[in-house]
Amino acid sequence: MSVSEVATVHEDSAQLREVVATSCRILAAKGLVEGILGHVSARVAPDELVVRCRGEDEQGLALTPASDIWRLDFDGNPIDLPAGYSPPKELPIHTELLRQRPQFGAVIHAHPPAALLCGLAQLPPRAVFGAYNIPAMRMALDGVPVYPRSVLIRRPELAAEMLEAMGDRPVCVLRGHGITVAGETVAQAVVRALNLNALATVTLELARLGRAVPEIPATDVAELPDLGSAFNDEAVWRYHVAKVNGSPAPHLNS
Ligand SMILES: [Zn+2]
């Protein structure tokens, strides 16, 4: 099947660009990105995306306006990028992931400290908690792959290496660098990134405490419902939108 037959594509709209910009502000508010490093994208055609770019008035991800979100094709050619704006140097993370994984419609690349330290210390997240955060527990059960190189992913070949390490998982720790997270929607990708951060934070703090904590038993896992539904992701997303904007979130489908 060609990508165009199966790709998750969002309508390019002012609302979608606001969603991408808001996701950058949420990631900054939650400490997953700092300063001007990190970016979010959404597929708007089988081989085109909108992505957070840097303009001449760049002020960091915490203050990302929708006017920082611009459209490019998967070869990096600008569609509507104005003069003065630059796409991310690591654009291939987004373009190659969306090219090779048509089921995904959104990509996050961030540099969260907890995942960085887990990657450096070679601490694989384990399912040591349950009802505290069920989606994060399931992420640990499914495994969090690690791309072992600390390179800036500026070329498609390097992104292909990362994708090989990532396999069929929607998350990947880039050792000595950061994380890549994919979702069908921007909201789903953000919630997954936050869950990965929660998992890495607990993993790191337990290591700091020097405690060997057992994984929860299978009988407890069996009692935990699967909360990974789109409905749950949207609810969590709306909470974070409301919090970062200081007002109730509109109902969004992107
Ligand atoms: Zn990076």
CSV table of C-alpha atoms and ligand atoms in Angstrom, one decimal:
chain,number,residue,atom,x,y,z
A,1,MET,CA,0.0,0.0,0.0
A,2,SER,CA,1.2,3.5,-0.7
A,3,VAL,CA,1.5,6.1,2.1
A,4,SER,CA,-1.4,8.1,0.5
A,5,GLU,CA,-3.8,5.2,1.0
A,6,VAL,CA,-3.2,4.9,4.8
A,7,ALA,CA,-1.6,8.0,6.1
A,8,THR,CA,-3.1,9.8,9.1
A,9,VAL,CA,-3.6,13.3,7.6
A,10,HIS,CA,-4.9,16.4,9.5
A,11,GLU,CA,-6.6,19.3,7.8
A,12,ASP,CA,-4.2,22.3,7.6
A,13,SER,CA,-6.1,25.0,9.4
A,14,ALA,CA,-5.6,27.9,11.8
A,15,GLN,CA,-7.0,25.6,14.5
A,16,LEU,CA,-4.4,22.9,13.8
A,17,ARG,CA,-1.5,25.4,13.8
A,18,GLU,CA,-2.8,26.7,17.2
A,19,VAL,CA,-2.9,23.1,18.5
A,20,VAL,CA,0.8,22.6,17.4
A,21,ALA,CA,1.8,25.9,19.0
A,22,THR,CA,-0.1,25.1,22.2
A,23,SER,CA,1.6,21.7,22.4
A,24,CYS,CA,5.0,23.5,22.4
A,25,ARG,CA,3.8,25.7,25.3
A,26,ILE,CA,2.6,22.7,27.2
A,27,LEU,CA,5.9,20.8,26.7
A,28,ALA,CA,7.8,23.9,28.0
A,29,ALA,CA,5.4,24.3,31.0
A,30,LYS,CA,6.0,20.7,31.9
A,31,GLY,CA,9.8,20.9,31.6
A,32,LEU,CA,10.2,18.6,28.6
A,33,VAL,CA,11.7,21.4,26.5
A,34,GLU,CA,13.8,24.3,27.6
A,35,GLY,CA,14.7,27.5,25.9
A,36,ILE,CA,14.6,27.3,22.1
A,37,LEU,CA,15.2,23.5,21.7
A,38,GLY,CA,12.5,21.1,20.6
A,39,HIS,CA,9.7,21.0,18.0
A,40,VAL,CA,6.3,19.5,17.2
A,41,SER,CA,4.8,18.7,13.8
A,42,ALA,CA,1.6,17.4,12.3
A,43,ARG,CA,1.0,15.8,8.9
A,44,VAL,CA,-1.3,17.8,6.6
A,45,ALA,CA,-0.9,15.9,3.4
A,46,PRO,CA,0.6,12.4,2.6
A,47,ASP,CA,4.0,14.0,2.2
A,48,GLU,CA,3.7,17.4,3.9
A,49,LEU,CA,3.7,18.7,7.4
A,50,VAL,CA,3.3,21.8,9.5
A,51,VAL,CA,6.1,22.2,12.0
A,52,ARG,CA,7.3,24.6,14.7
A,53,CYS,CA,9.9,26.9,13.1
A,54,ARG,CA,12.1,29.7,14.4
A,55,GLY,CA,11.6,33.3,13.3
A,56,GLU,CA,13.7,36.4,13.8
A,57,ASP,CA,11.8,37.2,17.0
A,58,GLU,CA,12.3,33.7,18.5
A,59,GLN,CA,11.5,33.7,22.2
A,60,GLY,CA,11.5,30.0,23.0
A,61,LEU,CA,9.0,27.2,23.0
A,62,ALA,CA,7.2,28.5,26.1
A,63,LEU,CA,5.9,31.5,24.1
A,64,THR,CA,5.3,29.8,20.8
A,65,PRO,CA,2.5,31.5,18.8
A,66,ALA,CA,0.6,29.9,15.9
A,67,SER,CA,2.5,32.2,13.6
A,68,ASP,CA,5.7,30.0,14.3
A,69,ILE,CA,4.0,27.0,12.6
A,70,TRP,CA,4.7,26.6,8.9
A,71,ARG,CA,4.3,24.1,6.1
A,72,LEU,CA,7.0,22.1,4.4
A,73,ASP,CA,7.2,18.9,2.3
A,74,PHE,CA,9.0,15.8,3.4
A,75,ASP,CA,12.1,16.8,1.5
A,76,GLY,CA,12.3,20.0,3.5
A,77,ASN,CA,11.1,22.3,0.7
A,78,PRO,CA,9.0,25.2,2.1
A,79,ILE,CA,5.4,25.4,1.1
A,80,ASP,CA,4.5,28.7,2.8
A,81,LEU,CA,7.5,29.4,5.0
A,82,PRO,CA,8.1,33.2,5.0
A,83,ALA,CA,11.5,34.9,4.8
A,84,GLY,CA,13.1,35.1,8.2
A,85,TYR,CA,11.8,31.7,9.4
A,86,SER,CA,13.9,28.6,9.6
A,87,PRO,CA,12.7,25.0,9.9
A,88,PRO,CA,14.2,22.8,12.6
A,89,LYS,CA,17.8,21.5,11.9
A,90,GLU,CA,16.4,18.1,13.0
A,91,LEU,CA,13.5,18.3,10.6
A,92,PRO,CA,14.4,14.7,9.3
A,93,ILE,CA,13.1,13.3,12.7
A,94,HIS,CA,9.7,14.5,11.6
A,95,THR,CA,9.7,13.9,7.9
A,96,GLU,CA,11.3,10.5,8.0
A,97,LEU,CA,9.1,9.3,10.8
A,98,LEU,CA,5.9,10.4,9.1
A,99,ARG,CA,7.2,9.1,5.8
A,100,GLN,CA,7.9,5.6,7.2
A,101,ARG,CA,5.1,5.4,9.8
A,102,PRO,CA,1.9,6.4,7.9
A,103,GLN,CA,-0.2,5.5,11.0
A,104,PHE,CA,1.2,8.5,12.8
A,105,GLY,CA,0.0,12.1,12.2
A,106,ALA,CA,2.1,14.0,14.7
A,107,VAL,CA,5.7,14.0,16.0
A,108,ILE,CA,7.4,15.5,19.1
A,109,HIS,CA,11.1,16.0,19.5
A,110,ALA,CA,12.1,17.2,23.0
A,111,HIS,CA,15.1,17.2,25.4
A,112,PRO,CA,13.6,16.3,28.8
A,113,PRO,CA,16.3,15.9,31.6
A,114,ALA,CA,14.8,12.8,33.2
A,115,ALA,CA,14.8,10.8,29.9
A,116,LEU,CA,18.3,12.1,29.1
A,117,LEU,CA,19.6,10.9,32.5
A,118,CYS,CA,17.9,7.5,32.2
A,119,GLY,CA,19.4,7.1,28.7
A,120,LEU,CA,22.9,8.1,29.9
A,121,ALA,CA,22.7,5.9,33.0
A,122,GLN,CA,21.2,3.0,31.0
A,123,LEU,CA,18.2,2.8,33.3
A,124,PRO,CA,15.4,1.1,31.3
A,125,PRO,CA,11.9,2.1,32.6
A,126,ARG,CA,10.2,-0.8,34.3
A,127,ALA,CA,6.5,-1.3,35.3
A,128,VAL,CA,7.1,-0.6,39.0
A,129,PHE,CA,3.8,1.3,39.5
A,130,GLY,CA,0.2,0.7,38.4
A,131,ALA,CA,-2.8,2.8,39.0
A,132,TYR,CA,-0.6,5.9,39.6
A,133,ASN,CA,-0.3,6.3,35.9
A,134,ILE,CA,-1.7,3.3,33.9
A,135,PRO,CA,-0.7,4.5,30.4
A,136,ALA,CA,2.9,5.1,31.6
A,137,MET,CA,2.9,1.6,33.2
A,138,ARG,CA,1.8,0.1,29.9
A,139,MET,CA,4.5,2.0,28.1
A,140,ALA,CA,7.1,0.4,30.4
A,141,LEU,CA,5.6,-3.0,29.8
A,142,ASP,CA,5.8,-2.5,26.1
A,143,GLY,CA,9.4,-1.3,26.4
A,144,VAL,CA,11.0,2.1,25.6
A,145,PRO,CA,13.6,1.7,22.9
A,146,VAL,CA,16.9,3.6,22.9
A,147,TYR,CA,18.7,5.0,19.9
A,148,PRO,CA,22.3,4.8,21.0
A,149,ARG,CA,23.8,7.7,19.1
A,150,SER,CA,24.0,11.3,20.5
A,151,VAL,CA,24.1,12.9,17.1
A,152,LEU,CA,22.1,15.9,15.9
A,153,ILE,CA,19.6,14.2,13.5
A,154,ARG,CA,20.1,16.5,10.5
A,155,ARG,CA,20.1,14.0,7.8
A,156,PRO,CA,17.5,11.4,6.7
A,157,GLU,CA,20.0,8.6,7.1
A,158,LEU,CA,20.4,9.4,10.8
A,159,ALA,CA,16.6,9.6,11.2
A,160,ALA,CA,16.4,6.2,9.5
A,161,GLU,CA,18.8,4.8,12.1
A,162,MET,CA,16.6,6.2,14.8
A,163,LEU,CA,13.5,4.7,13.3
A,164,GLU,CA,15.2,1.3,13.1
A,165,ALA,CA,15.9,1.5,16.8
A,166,MET,CA,12.4,2.8,17.5
A,167,GLY,CA,10.8,-0.2,15.7
A,168,ASP,CA,7.0,-0.2,15.9
A,169,ARG,CA,6.9,1.7,19.2
A,170,PRO,CA,5.6,5.3,19.3
A,171,VAL,CA,8.4,6.5,21.7
A,172,CYS,CA,12.2,6.4,21.6
A,173,VAL,CA,14.9,7.7,23.9
A,174,LEU,CA,17.8,9.2,22.0
A,175,ARG,CA,20.8,8.6,24.3
A,176,GLY,CA,22.7,11.7,25.2
A,177,HIS,CA,20.1,13.8,23.4
A,178,GLY,CA,16.4,13.6,24.0
A,179,ILE,CA,13.2,11.8,23.0
A,180,THR,CA,11.1,11.3,19.9
A,181,VAL,CA,7.3,10.6,20.4
A,182,ALA,CA,4.7,10.0,17.7
A,183,GLY,CA,0.9,9.9,17.9
A,184,GLU,CA,-2.1,9.8,15.6
A,185,THR,CA,-2.9,13.3,16.8
A,186,VAL,CA,-0.9,16.1,18.4
A,187,ALA,CA,-2.9,15.6,21.6
A,188,GLN,CA,-2.0,11.9,21.7
A,189,ALA,CA,1.7,12.6,21.1
A,190,VAL,CA,1.7,15.2,23.9
A,191,VAL,CA,0.1,12.8,26.3
A,192,ARG,CA,2.5,10.1,25.4
A,193,ALA,CA,5.5,12.5,25.9
A,194,LEU,CA,4.2,13.5,29.3
A,195,ASN,CA,3.7,9.8,30.2
A,196,LEU,CA,7.2,9.0,29.1
A,197,ASN,CA,8.5,11.8,31.2
A,198,ALA,CA,6.6,10.6,34.2
A,199,LEU,CA,8.0,7.1,33.7
A,200,ALA,CA,11.6,8.4,33.3
A,201,THR,CA,11.2,10.7,36.3
A,202,VAL,CA,10.1,7.8,38.6
A,203,THR,CA,12.9,5.5,37.1
A,204,LEU,CA,15.5,8.2,37.8
A,205,GLU,CA,14.3,9.0,41.3
A,206,LEU,CA,14.2,5.3,42.3
A,207,ALA,CA,17.8,5.0,41.1
A,208,ARG,CA,18.8,8.1,43.1
A,209,LEU,CA,17.2,6.5,46.2
A,210,GLY,CA,19.2,3.4,45.5
A,211,ARG,CA,16.2,1.2,46.0
A,212,ALA,CA,15.7,-2.0,44.0
A,213,VAL,CA,11.9,-1.9,43.5
A,214,PRO,CA,10.2,-5.0,42.1
A,215,GLU,CA,7.9,-4.8,39.1
A,216,ILE,CA,4.2,-5.0,39.9
A,217,PRO,CA,2.8,-8.6,39.7
A,218,ALA,CA,0.8,-9.7,36.6
A,219,THR,CA,-2.3,-10.1,38.8
A,220,ASP,CA,-2.2,-6.4,39.5
A,221,VAL,CA,-1.6,-5.6,35.8
A,222,ALA,CA,-4.7,-7.6,35.0
A,223,GLU,CA,-6.8,-5.4,37.3
A,224,LEU,CA,-5.7,-2.2,35.5
A,225,PRO,CA,-8.0,-1.0,32.7
A,226,ASP,CA,-6.6,0.1,29.4
A,227,LEU,CA,-6.9,3.9,29.5
A,228,GLY,CA,-5.1,4.5,26.3
A,229,SER,CA,-8.2,5.5,24.4
A,230,ALA,CA,-8.5,8.6,22.3
A,231,PHE,CA,-11.2,9.8,24.7
A,232,ASN,CA,-8.7,9.7,27.6
A,233,ASP,CA,-6.0,11.4,25.6
A,234,GLU,CA,-8.3,14.2,24.6
A,235,ALA,CA,-9.4,14.8,28.2
A,236,VAL,CA,-5.8,14.9,29.5
A,237,TRP,CA,-4.9,17.2,26.6
A,238,ARG,CA,-7.8,19.6,27.4
A,239,TYR,CA,-6.6,19.8,31.0
A,240,HIS,CA,-3.1,20.8,29.9
A,241,VAL,CA,-4.4,23.3,27.3
A,242,ALA,CA,-6.6,24.9,29.9
A,243,LYS,CA,-3.8,25.1,32.4
A,244,VAL,CA,-1.2,26.6,30.0
A,245,ASN,CA,-3.7,29.1,28.6
A,246,GLY,CA,-5.3,29.9,31.9
A,247,SER,CA,-8.8,29.4,30.5
A,248,PRO,CA,-11.0,26.5,29.5
A,249,ALA,CA,-9.9,24.7,26.3
A,250,PRO,CA,-12.1,24.6,23.2
A,251,HIS,CA,-13.1,21.1,22.1
A,252,LEU,CA,-10.5,20.1,19.5
A,253,ASN,CA,-10.3,17.2,17.2
A,254,SER,CA,-6.8,17.6,16.1
B,1,ZN,ZN,17.4,17.4,19.5
